[in-house]
Amino acid sequence: MLMLNTTMLREKFILREGSPDDEPMIAVGNRIALPLISKKGQREERLIVRGQNMHTTLRMAAMIAKTYYRDGPIQSRSPGYSWGPNWQATLPDFEKQYNDQGWIAVYSGGRPIFKEGEYHPFLDVIEQCDARNRDEYDRAVSIAENAFNMAGRGVTIDHQTTIAMVIGAMMEKTRVGLIFRNPKRSTTFNFAVEPAIERVSREKAIAEPHQCLLHAAAWLELVQLSVKAGFLKARRGAMRPGTPTLEAVEKRLGRLNGELLQFEKAYEVSYRPERPDVISLVEESTEFAKTA
């Protein structure tokens, strides 16, 4: 039985009103829907996570999956779930220190039930349209466009999407596909997670969906910071206000690589076509930055 089957999208909305020459409004972010299925196979909740970058979006999704699969439905709890404190405990210190543009939002039925940071209000409109359309997200943009036009706004919306991650988590096996981008190209790789057998007790160590989401988040952040490290090595962007030092980036990369290795020791993890190498990623970005 599939416990979690979903996709994370990178999105860009371009809204034009009036003359084509007028400056458009642009809303960007990442989105993942979480159809939360009980162990009996029934869908109990559907939450949507939107975020400024890919790895924090996945970390919020992992936080939600962890509390749901361990403690049951979230919104019917009394007292209610402590969104803010749990999110602050989940968000890496590096992100808190160096990303002052970060934001996150969680929706249920088109309504934000938790949000932190500033994001484009049009994203709330899209979620409202999605909820009205019974969660058929492909039609949400046309519904929003029609709503604006009925109000006499004359709006056209260009919706651009790319897939960033797909996950299919079963009781004992999870498959994840990731698309990451460096300055030269986009690359796809997949990993599968299966139980590891403890040598002495012979018990199975089974990865939960939230652990696989966190593993994917660590990979996405590692790739992002590898590019940053490459540009810092090439002396590009080092003087911008708020930019982390090369030492801080390399320290974070080391910690992320340690998290990945720890996960790979706990479970049987296989990669296709191969496990990405952080040193090669940094070297590629450095060479690109030197010639750009």
mmCIF file of N, CA and C in Angstrom, residues 13 29 31 36 55 58 63 72 107 109 129 140 169-170 186 205 209 213 231 235 253 260 264 282:
data_model
loop_
_atom_site.group_PDB
_atom_site.id
_atom_site.type_symbol
_atom_site.label_atom_id
_atom_site.label_comp_id
_atom_site.label_asym_id
_atom_site.label_seq_id
_atom_site.Cartn_x
_atom_site.Cartn_y
_atom_site.Cartn_z
ATOM 1 N N PHE A 13 4.406 32.075 -11.621
ATOM 2 C CA PHE A 13 3.184 32.651 -12.164
ATOM 3 C C PHE A 13 3.509 34.065 -12.667
ATOM 4 N N GLY A 29 7.652 30.086 -6.270
ATOM 5 C CA GLY A 29 7.752 29.255 -5.075
ATOM 6 C C GLY A 29 7.748 27.784 -5.435
ATOM 7 N N ARG A 31 5.798 23.908 -4.427
ATOM 8 C CA ARG A 31 4.526 23.397 -3.902
ATOM 9 C C ARG A 31 4.524 21.876 -3.852
ATOM 10 N N LEU A 36 -2.679 12.590 2.954
ATOM 11 C CA LEU A 36 -2.269 11.774 4.093
ATOM 12 C C LEU A 36 -3.213 10.593 4.258
ATOM 13 N N HIS A 55 14.362 22.766 -0.392
ATOM 14 C CA HIS A 55 14.659 21.918 0.765
ATOM 15 C C HIS A 55 13.828 22.296 1.982
ATOM 16 N N LEU A 58 10.377 20.747 1.517
ATOM 17 C CA LEU A 58 10.384 19.322 1.854
ATOM 18 C C LEU A 58 10.516 19.092 3.352
ATOM 19 N N MET A 63 7.998 17.272 8.363
ATOM 20 C CA MET A 63 7.488 17.539 9.709
ATOM 21 C C MET A 63 6.027 17.115 9.825
ATOM 22 N N GLY A 72 -1.454 10.525 14.259
ATOM 23 C CA GLY A 72 -2.775 10.612 13.669
ATOM 24 C C GLY A 72 -3.111 11.980 13.108
ATOM 25 N N TYR A 107 -1.491 24.884 3.819
ATOM 26 C CA TYR A 107 -2.901 25.136 3.509
ATOM 27 C C TYR A 107 -3.737 23.892 3.746
ATOM 28 N N GLY A 109 -7.878 23.021 2.636
ATOM 29 C CA GLY A 109 -9.113 23.524 2.045
ATOM 30 C C GLY A 109 -8.977 24.915 1.459
ATOM 31 N N CYS A 129 -8.679 28.651 -5.302
ATOM 32 C CA CYS A 129 -9.252 28.122 -6.545
ATOM 33 C C CYS A 129 -9.091 26.615 -6.626
ATOM 34 N N ALA A 140 -6.794 25.073 -11.559
ATOM 35 C CA ALA A 140 -6.855 26.202 -10.630
ATOM 36 C C ALA A 140 -6.473 27.513 -11.298
ATOM 37 N N ALA A 169 6.093 6.279 -1.363
ATOM 38 C CA ALA A 169 6.498 5.616 -0.120
ATOM 39 C C ALA A 169 5.507 4.517 0.221
ATOM 40 N N MET A 170 6.005 3.284 0.282
ATOM 41 C CA MET A 170 5.201 2.146 0.700
ATOM 42 C C MET A 170 5.607 1.755 2.114
ATOM 43 N N SER A 186 20.805 20.463 -15.947
ATOM 44 C CA SER A 186 19.902 19.834 -14.983
ATOM 45 C C SER A 186 20.150 18.331 -15.011
ATOM 46 N N ALA A 205 15.019 -2.551 10.077
ATOM 47 C CA ALA A 205 14.985 -1.099 10.289
ATOM 48 C C ALA A 205 14.322 -0.486 9.058
ATOM 49 N N PRO A 209 8.211 7.609 5.923
ATOM 50 C CA PRO A 209 8.136 8.600 4.845
ATOM 51 C C PRO A 209 8.847 9.909 5.164
ATOM 52 N N LEU A 213 11.805 11.942 3.053
ATOM 53 C CA LEU A 213 11.663 13.337 2.633
ATOM 54 C C LEU A 213 12.832 14.172 3.134
ATOM 55 N N PHE A 231 30.925 29.234 -6.532
ATOM 56 C CA PHE A 231 30.985 30.654 -6.872
ATOM 57 C C PHE A 231 31.822 31.431 -5.859
ATOM 58 N N ARG A 235 35.431 33.604 -6.262
ATOM 59 C CA ARG A 235 35.346 35.011 -5.844
ATOM 60 C C ARG A 235 34.171 35.730 -6.483
ATOM 61 N N LEU A 253 27.999 22.056 4.319
ATOM 62 C CA LEU A 253 28.101 20.930 3.386
ATOM 63 C C LEU A 253 28.599 19.679 4.098
ATOM 64 N N LEU A 260 23.560 12.505 5.315
ATOM 65 C CA LEU A 260 23.299 11.554 4.235
ATOM 66 C C LEU A 260 23.957 10.214 4.519
ATOM 67 N N GLU A 264 22.298 6.456 5.119
ATOM 68 C CA GLU A 264 22.710 5.326 4.281
ATOM 69 C C GLU A 264 23.246 4.153 5.105
ATOM 70 N N VAL A 282 31.063 20.915 -6.526
ATOM 71 C CA VAL A 282 31.725 22.180 -6.209
ATOM 72 C C VAL A 282 32.724 22.544 -7.302
#
